[in-house]
Coordinates of C-alpha atoms and ligand atoms in Angstrom, one line a residue:
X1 CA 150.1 -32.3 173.5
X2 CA 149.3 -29.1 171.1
X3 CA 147.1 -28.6 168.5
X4 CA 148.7 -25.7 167.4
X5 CA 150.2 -26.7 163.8
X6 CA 153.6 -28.3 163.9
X7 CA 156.3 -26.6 162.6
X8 CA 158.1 -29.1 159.9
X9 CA 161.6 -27.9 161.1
X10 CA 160.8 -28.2 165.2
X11 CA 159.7 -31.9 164.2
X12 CA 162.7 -32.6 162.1
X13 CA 165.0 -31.7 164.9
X14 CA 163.3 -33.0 167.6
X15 CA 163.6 -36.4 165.3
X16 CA 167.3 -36.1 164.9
X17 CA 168.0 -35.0 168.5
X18 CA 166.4 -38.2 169.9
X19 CA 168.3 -40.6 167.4
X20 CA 171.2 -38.3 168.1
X21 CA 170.6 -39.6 172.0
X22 CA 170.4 -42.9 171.4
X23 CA 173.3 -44.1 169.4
X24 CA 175.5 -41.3 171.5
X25 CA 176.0 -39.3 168.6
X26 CA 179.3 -37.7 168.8
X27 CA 179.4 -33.7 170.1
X28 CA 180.9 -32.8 167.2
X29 CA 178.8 -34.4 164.8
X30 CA 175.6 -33.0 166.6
X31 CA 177.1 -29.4 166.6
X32 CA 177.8 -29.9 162.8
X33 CA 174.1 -30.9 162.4
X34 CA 172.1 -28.4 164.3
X35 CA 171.9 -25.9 161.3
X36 CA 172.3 -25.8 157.6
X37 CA 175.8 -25.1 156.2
X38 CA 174.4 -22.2 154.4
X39 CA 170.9 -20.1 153.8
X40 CA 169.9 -18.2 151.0
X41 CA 166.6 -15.7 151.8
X42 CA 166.1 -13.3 149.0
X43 CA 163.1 -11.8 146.9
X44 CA 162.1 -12.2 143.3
X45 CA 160.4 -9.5 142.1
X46 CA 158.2 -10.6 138.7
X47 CA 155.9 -8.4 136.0
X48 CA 152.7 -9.7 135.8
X49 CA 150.8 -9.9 132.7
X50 CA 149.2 -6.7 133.7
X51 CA 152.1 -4.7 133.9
X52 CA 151.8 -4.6 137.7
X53 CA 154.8 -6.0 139.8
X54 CA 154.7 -8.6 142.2
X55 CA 158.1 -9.4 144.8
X56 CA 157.7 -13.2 145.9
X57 CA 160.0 -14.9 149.0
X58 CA 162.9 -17.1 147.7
X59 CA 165.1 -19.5 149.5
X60 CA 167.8 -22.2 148.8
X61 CA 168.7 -24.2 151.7
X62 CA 172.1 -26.3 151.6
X63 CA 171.9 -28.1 154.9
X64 CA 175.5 -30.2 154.3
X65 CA 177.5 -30.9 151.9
X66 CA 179.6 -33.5 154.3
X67 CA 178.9 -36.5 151.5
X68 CA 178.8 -34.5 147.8
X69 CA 177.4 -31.9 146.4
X70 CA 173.9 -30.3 147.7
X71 CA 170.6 -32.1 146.4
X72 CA 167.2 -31.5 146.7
X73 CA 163.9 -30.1 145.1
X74 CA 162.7 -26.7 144.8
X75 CA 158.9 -26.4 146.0
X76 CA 156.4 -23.8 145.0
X77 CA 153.9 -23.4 147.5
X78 CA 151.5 -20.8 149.0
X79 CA 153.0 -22.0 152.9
X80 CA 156.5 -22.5 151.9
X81 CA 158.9 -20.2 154.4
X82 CA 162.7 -20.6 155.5
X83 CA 161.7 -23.8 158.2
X84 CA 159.8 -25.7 155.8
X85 CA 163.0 -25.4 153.7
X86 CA 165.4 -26.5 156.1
X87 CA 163.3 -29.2 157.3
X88 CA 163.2 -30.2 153.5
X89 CA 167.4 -29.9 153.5
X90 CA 167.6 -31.8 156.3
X91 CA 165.5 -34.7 155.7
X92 CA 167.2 -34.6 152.1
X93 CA 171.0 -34.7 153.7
X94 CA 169.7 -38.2 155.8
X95 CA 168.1 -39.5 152.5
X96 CA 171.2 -39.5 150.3
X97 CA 172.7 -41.2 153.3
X98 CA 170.3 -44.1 153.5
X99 CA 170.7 -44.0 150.2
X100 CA 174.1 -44.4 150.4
X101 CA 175.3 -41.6 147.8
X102 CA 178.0 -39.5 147.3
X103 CA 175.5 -36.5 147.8
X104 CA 174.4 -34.0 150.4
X105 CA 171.5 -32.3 150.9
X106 CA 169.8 -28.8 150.1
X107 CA 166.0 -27.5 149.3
X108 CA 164.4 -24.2 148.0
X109 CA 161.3 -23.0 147.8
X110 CA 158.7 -20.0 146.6
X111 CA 156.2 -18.4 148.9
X112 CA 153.6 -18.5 145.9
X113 CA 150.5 -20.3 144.6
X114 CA 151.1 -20.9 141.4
X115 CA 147.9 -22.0 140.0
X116 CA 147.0 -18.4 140.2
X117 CA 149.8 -17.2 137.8
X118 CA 150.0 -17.7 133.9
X119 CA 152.2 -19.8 132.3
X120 CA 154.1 -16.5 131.3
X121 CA 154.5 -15.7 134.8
X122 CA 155.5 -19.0 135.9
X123 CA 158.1 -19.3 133.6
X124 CA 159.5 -15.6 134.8
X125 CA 159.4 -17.0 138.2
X126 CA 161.7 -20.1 138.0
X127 CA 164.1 -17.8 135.9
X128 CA 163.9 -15.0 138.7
X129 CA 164.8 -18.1 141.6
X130 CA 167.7 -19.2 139.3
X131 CA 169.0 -15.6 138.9
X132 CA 168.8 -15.1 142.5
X133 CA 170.9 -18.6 143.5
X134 CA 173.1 -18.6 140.9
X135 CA 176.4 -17.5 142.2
X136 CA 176.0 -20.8 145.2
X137 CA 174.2 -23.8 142.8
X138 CA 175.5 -25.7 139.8
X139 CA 177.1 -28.9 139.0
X140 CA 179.8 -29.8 142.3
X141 CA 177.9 -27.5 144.4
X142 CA 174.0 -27.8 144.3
X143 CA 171.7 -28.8 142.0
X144 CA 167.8 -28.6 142.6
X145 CA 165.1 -30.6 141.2
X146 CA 161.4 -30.6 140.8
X147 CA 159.3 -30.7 144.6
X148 CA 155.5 -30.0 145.7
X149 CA 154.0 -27.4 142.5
X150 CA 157.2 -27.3 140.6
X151 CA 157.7 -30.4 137.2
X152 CA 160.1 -31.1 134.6
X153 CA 158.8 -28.3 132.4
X154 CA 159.8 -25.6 135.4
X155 CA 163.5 -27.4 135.2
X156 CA 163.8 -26.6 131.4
X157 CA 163.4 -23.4 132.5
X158 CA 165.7 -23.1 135.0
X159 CA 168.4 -24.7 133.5
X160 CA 168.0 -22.2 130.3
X161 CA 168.7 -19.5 132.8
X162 CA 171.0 -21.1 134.6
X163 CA 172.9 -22.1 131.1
X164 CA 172.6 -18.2 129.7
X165 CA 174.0 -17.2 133.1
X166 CA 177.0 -19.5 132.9
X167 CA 177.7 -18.4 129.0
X168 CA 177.6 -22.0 128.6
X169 CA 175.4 -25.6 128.1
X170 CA 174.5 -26.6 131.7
X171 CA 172.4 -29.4 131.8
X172 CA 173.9 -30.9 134.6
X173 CA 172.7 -27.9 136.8
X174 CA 169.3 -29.3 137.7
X175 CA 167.7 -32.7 137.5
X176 CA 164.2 -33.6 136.5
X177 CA 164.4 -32.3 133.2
X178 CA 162.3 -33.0 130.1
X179 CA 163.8 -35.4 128.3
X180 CA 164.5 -33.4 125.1
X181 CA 166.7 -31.3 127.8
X182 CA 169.0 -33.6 129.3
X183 CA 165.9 -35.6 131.2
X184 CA 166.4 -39.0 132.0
X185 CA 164.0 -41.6 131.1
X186 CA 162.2 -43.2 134.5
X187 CA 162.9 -40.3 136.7
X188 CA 159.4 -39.0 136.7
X189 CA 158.1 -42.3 138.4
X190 CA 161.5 -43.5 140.3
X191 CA 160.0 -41.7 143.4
X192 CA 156.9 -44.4 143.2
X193 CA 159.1 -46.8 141.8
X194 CA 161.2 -46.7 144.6
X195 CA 158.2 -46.6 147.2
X196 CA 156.8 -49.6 145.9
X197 CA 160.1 -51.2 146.2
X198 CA 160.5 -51.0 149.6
X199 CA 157.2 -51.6 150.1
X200 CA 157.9 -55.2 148.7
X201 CA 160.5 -55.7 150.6
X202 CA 158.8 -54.6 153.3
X203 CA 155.7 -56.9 152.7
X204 CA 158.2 -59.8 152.6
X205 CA 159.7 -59.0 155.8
X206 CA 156.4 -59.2 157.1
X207 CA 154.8 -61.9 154.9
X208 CA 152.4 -60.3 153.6
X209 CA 150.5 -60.6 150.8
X210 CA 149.6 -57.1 148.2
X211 CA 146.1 -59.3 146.9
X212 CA 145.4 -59.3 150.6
X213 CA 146.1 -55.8 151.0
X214 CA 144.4 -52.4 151.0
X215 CA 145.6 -48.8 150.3
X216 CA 144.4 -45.4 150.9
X217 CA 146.8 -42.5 149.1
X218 CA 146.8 -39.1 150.0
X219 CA 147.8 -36.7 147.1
X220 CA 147.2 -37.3 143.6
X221 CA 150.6 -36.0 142.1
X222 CA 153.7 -37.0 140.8
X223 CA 154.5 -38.8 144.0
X224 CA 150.5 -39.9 144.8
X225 CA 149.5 -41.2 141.9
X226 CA 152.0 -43.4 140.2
X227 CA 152.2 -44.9 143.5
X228 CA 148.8 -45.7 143.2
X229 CA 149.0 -46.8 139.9
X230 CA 152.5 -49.2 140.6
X231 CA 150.8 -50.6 143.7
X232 CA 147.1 -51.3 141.5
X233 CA 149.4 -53.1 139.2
X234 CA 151.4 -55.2 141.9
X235 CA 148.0 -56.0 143.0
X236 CA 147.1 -53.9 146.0
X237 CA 143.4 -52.8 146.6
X238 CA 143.7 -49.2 146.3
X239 CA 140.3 -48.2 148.4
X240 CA 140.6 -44.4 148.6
X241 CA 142.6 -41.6 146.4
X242 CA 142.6 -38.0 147.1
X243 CA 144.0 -34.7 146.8
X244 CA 143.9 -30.9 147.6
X245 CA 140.5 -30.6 146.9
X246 CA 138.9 -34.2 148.7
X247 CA 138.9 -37.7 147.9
X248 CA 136.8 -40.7 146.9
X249 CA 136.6 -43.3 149.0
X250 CA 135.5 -47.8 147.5
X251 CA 132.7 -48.8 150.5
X252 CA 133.1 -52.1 149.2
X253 CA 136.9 -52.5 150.0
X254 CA 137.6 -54.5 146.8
X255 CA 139.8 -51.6 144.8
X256 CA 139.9 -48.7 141.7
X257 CA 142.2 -48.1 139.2
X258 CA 143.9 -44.6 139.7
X259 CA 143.9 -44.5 136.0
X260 CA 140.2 -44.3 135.9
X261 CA 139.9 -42.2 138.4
X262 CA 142.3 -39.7 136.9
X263 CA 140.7 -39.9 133.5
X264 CA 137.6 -38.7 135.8
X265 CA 139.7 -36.0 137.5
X266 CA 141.0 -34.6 134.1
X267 CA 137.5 -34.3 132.7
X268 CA 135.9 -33.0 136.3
X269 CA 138.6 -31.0 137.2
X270 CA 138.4 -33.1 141.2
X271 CA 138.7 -36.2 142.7
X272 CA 134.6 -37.1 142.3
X273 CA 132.6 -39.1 144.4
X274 CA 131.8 -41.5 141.6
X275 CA 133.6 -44.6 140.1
X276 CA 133.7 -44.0 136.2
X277 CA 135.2 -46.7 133.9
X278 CA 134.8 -44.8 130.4
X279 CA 131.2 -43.4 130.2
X280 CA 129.9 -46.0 132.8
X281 CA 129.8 -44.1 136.7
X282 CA 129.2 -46.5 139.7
X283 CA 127.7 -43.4 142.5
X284 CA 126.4 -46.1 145.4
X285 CA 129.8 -47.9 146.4
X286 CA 131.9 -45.0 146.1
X287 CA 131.7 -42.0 148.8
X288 CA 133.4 -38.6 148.6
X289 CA 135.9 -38.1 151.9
X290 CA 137.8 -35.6 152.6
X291 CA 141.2 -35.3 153.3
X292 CA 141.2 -35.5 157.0
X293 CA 139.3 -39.0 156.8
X294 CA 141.1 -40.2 154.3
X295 CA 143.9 -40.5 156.8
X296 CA 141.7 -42.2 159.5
X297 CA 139.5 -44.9 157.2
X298 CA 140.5 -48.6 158.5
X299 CA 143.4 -49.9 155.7
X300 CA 146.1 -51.8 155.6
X301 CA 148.7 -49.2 154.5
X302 CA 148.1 -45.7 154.7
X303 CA 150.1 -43.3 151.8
X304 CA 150.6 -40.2 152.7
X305 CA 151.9 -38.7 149.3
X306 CA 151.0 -34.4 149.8
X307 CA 152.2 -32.7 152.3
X308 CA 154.4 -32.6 155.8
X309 CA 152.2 -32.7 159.1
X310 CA 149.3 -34.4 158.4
X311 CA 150.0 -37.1 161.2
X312 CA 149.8 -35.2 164.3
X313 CA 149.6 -36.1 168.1
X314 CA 145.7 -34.6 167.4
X315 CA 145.2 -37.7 165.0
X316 CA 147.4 -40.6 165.6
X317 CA 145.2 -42.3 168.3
X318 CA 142.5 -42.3 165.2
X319 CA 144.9 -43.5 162.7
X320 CA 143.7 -47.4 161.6
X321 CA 146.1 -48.4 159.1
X322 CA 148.8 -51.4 160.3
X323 CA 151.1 -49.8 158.2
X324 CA 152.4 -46.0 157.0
X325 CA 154.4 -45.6 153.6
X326 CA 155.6 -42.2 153.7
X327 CA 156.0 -41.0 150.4
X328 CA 155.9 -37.3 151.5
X329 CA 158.5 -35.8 153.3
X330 CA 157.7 -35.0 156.4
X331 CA 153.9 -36.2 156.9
X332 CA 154.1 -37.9 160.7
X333 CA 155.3 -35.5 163.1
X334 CA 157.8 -36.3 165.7
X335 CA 155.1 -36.7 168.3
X336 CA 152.8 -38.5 166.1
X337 CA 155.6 -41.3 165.6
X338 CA 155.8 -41.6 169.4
X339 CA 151.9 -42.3 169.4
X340 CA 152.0 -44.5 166.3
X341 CA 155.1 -46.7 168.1
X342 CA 153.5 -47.4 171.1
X343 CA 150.4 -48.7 168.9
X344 CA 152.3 -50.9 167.1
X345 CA 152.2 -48.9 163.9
X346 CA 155.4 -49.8 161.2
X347 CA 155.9 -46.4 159.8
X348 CA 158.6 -46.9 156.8
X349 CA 160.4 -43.3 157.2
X350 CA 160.3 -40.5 154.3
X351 CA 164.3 -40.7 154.0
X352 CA 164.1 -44.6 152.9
X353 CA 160.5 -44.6 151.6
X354 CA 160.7 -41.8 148.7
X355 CA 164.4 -42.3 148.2
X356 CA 163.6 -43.6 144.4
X357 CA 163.1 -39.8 143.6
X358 CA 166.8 -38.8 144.7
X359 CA 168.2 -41.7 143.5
X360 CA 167.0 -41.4 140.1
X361 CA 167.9 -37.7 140.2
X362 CA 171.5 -38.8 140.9
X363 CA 171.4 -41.0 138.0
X364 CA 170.3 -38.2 135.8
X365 CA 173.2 -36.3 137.2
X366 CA 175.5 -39.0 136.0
X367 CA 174.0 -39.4 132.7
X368 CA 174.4 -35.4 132.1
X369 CA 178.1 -35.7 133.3
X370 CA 178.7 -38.7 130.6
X371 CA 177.4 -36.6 128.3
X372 CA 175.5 -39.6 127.1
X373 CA 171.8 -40.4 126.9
X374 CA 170.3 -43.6 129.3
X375 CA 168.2 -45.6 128.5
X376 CA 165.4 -46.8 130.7
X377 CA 166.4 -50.4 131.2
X378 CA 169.8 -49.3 132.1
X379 CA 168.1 -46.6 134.6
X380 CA 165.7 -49.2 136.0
X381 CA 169.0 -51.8 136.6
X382 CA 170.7 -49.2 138.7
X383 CA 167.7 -47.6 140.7
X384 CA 166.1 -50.9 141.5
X385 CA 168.8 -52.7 143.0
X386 CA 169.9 -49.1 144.9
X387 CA 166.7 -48.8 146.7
X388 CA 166.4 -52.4 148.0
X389 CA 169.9 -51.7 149.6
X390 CA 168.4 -49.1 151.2
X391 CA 165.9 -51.0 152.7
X392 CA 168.3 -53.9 153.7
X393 CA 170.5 -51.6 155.5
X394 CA 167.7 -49.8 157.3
X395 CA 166.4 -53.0 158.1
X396 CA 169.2 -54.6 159.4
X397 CA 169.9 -51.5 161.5
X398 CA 166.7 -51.1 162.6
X399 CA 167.1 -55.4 163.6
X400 CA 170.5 -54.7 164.9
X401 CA 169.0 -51.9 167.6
X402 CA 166.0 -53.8 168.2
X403 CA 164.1 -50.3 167.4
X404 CA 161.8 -49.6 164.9
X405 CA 162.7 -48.2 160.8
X406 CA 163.0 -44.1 161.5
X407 CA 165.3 -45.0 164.4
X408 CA 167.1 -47.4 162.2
X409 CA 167.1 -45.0 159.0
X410 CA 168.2 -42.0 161.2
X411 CA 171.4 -44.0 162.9
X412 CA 172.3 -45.7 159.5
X413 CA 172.4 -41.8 158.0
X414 CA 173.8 -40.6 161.0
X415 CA 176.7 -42.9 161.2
X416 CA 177.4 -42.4 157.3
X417 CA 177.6 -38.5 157.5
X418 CA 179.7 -39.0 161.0
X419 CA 182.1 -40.8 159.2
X420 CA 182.6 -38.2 156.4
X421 CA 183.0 -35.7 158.8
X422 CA 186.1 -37.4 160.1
X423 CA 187.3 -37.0 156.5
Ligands
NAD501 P1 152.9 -32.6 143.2 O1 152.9 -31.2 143.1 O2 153.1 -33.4 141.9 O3 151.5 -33.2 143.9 C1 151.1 -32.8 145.1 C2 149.7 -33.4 145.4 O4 149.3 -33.1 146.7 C3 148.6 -32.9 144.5 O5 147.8 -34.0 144.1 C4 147.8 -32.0 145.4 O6 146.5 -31.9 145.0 C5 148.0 -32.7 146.7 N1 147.8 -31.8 147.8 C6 148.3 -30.5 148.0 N2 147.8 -30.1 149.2 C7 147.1 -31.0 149.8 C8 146.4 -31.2 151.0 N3 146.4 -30.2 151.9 N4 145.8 -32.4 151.2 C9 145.9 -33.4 150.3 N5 146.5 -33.3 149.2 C10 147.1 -32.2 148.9 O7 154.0 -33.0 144.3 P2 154.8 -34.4 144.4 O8 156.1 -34.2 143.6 O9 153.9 -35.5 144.1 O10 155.2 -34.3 145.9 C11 154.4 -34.9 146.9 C12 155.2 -35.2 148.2 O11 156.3 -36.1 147.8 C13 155.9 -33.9 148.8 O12 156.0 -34.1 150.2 C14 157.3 -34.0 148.2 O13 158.3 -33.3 149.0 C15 157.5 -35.5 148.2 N6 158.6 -36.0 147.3 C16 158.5 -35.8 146.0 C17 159.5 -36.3 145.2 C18 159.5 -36.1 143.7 O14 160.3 -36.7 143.0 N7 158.6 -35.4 143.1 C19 160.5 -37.0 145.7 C20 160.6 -37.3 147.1 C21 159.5 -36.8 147.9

């Protein structure tokens, strides 16, 4: 098998073509699958501070729009190109399937790293992207949210552009928002929320018990760390964190508190090697790993919560965990889930897994429509009992075709789009 990197979208495809195989996917539905519905390439040229300009690569993918309106995130990333994006759209089209909601799927993107611009420079970015999409995204036909690099404050500004574009209020035009600006109180954590939530029910299924349990995360985000910090609190052992730059890894096995060890990333700027609860630093039972062994170190569940591809057929022979939450999108490649399968490895799919983010995104899309403003409890009442559907269906398909949960997940979405198809 190659080493060579795997492309996100060549994985994503492969995926779908093999469920497609299995459940005798009709021609027509396959046909209407094998590309996006529409792509949008385009440039956004941006004055620096300096006074020099700078063009950066756009996109907006909207894969289909068979079930509702386009949804997805926009990610700005130094890697990001037109396949990373579709893989994105896909994956998102599956998810509001499984899901179960009256949505499709898109995604966008920005070939940039944007911890080298300014603030000023950021901000003229997302408004350049929004100026660039405009005439195709918008409440009924696509509306974005925040991804890998891109946060709540990024939406504000892109739904100021996209409301002096319109001549009019637009709220509804992007979800994710700060919650002075048509936000909705719980999205920021219902991607974790969600994950933790199926990991429940998963842990059921399996009788299991989280005190019993150990966790490494990978990615120290939105996604990465309140998932750490919900599973902490349901009483996992959380035994190594990481992110971009490295990780820290508990020898001892018995657990940290991503809340210390973010305090400790604030102050240091990185993940450190060190343990620190307030002034106090514990240096012998904590290592410094790196990213790469993060993924290998003997747990129980392994999170990956960064970036697509980091399970490859180079590394799933050396992967220990019993279980894989996949709170990226994207993270185990298709040939990796082959590998992982054989071993006996449950891997709990990206389109079931992180579905609290979209879920709560459609909620905020609902609340904007109202006109109204949530509040949490009544956000928490509709995601919670949402994603444990989710699971129950992908379980029960997954039971139903005696396979394991990305087969299940894929022919449950599958047979949901098929049907609106026929529409
Ligand atoms: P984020 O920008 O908040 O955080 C990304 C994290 O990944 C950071 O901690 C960063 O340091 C780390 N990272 C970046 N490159 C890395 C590398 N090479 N190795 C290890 N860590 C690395 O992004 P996020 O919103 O937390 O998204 C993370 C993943 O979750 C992505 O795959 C995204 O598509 C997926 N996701 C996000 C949401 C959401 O609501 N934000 C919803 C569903 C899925």
């Amino acid at each position: 098998m190659s080493t060579a990197p795997t492309n996100p979208l060549t994985s994503a495809q492969a995926t779908l073509q093999r469920v497609a195989d299995r459940i005798d996917l009709p021609v027509g539905v396959r046909a209407q699958l094998a590309q996006p519905e529409r792509t949008l390439e385009f440039s956004i040229p941006i004055k620096m501070d300096d006074g020099s300009v700078r063009v950066f690569a756009g996109n907006r993918v909207q894969y289909s729009t068979a079930r509702g309106p386009a949804k997805g995130g926009i990610r700005f990333h130094p890697q990001n190109d037109r396949d990373e994006t579709t893989a994105l759209a896909l994956w998102m089209t599956l998810k509001t399937a499984v899901a179960n909601l009256p949505l499709g799927g898109g995604k966008g993107g920005v070939r940039v790293d944007p911890k080298t611009l300014s603030a000023n420079e950021l901000e003229r970015l997302s408004r350049g992207w929004v100026q660039r999409a405009f005439p195709f995204i918008g409440p009924g036909k696509d509306v974005p949210a925040p991804d890998v690099y891109t946060n709540p404050q990024i939406m504000a500004w892109m739904v100021d552009e996209y409301s002096k574009l319109a001549g009019q209020p637009t709220p509804g035009a992007f979800t994710g928002k700060p919650l002075d600006r048509g936000g909705i109180a719980g999205r920021e954590t219902s991607t974790a929320v969600g994950g933790v939530e199926v990991l429940t029910e998963l842990m059921q299924q399996l009788k299991r018990d989280p005190g019993q349990t150990t966790v490494a995360v990978q990615g120290f985000g939105n996604v990465g760390y309140h998932t750490a910090r919900l599973l902490h609190r349901a009483g996992y052992k959380i035994v190594a964190l990481s992110d971009s730059h490295g990780g820290i890894r508990d020898k001892r096995g018995l657990g940290m508190d991503p809340d210390n060890v973010m305090h400790t990333k604030q102050e240091k700027g990185l993940i450190d090697g060190c343990y620190c609860v307030g002034t106090v630093c514990d240096c012998d039972n904590y290592e410094q790993i790196s990213n790469t062994q993060l993924l290998e170190i003997p747990v129980d569940v392994l999170v990956p919560a960064a970036l697509e591809g980091v399970v490859t057929a180079d590394n799933a022979n050396r992967i220990q965990s019993k279980i894989i939450l996949e709170m990226a999108n994207g993270p185990v490649t298709a040939e990796a889930d082959v590998l992982l399968a054989r071993r006996s490895i449950t891997v709990v799919p990206d389109i079931l897994a992180n579905a609290g983010g979209v879920i709560g995104s459609y909620l905020e899309m609902r609340q904007n429509a109202e006109g109204s403003t949530w509040s949490e409890e009544r956000f928490t009442n509709e995601l919670t009992p949402t994603i444990r559907q989710a699971f129950r269906d992908v379980w029960a398909e997954a039971q139903r075709r005696q396979t394991d949960l990305r087969t299940g997940a894929y022919a449950l979405a599958l047979g949901r789009i098929a049907e609106a198809f026929e529409k």
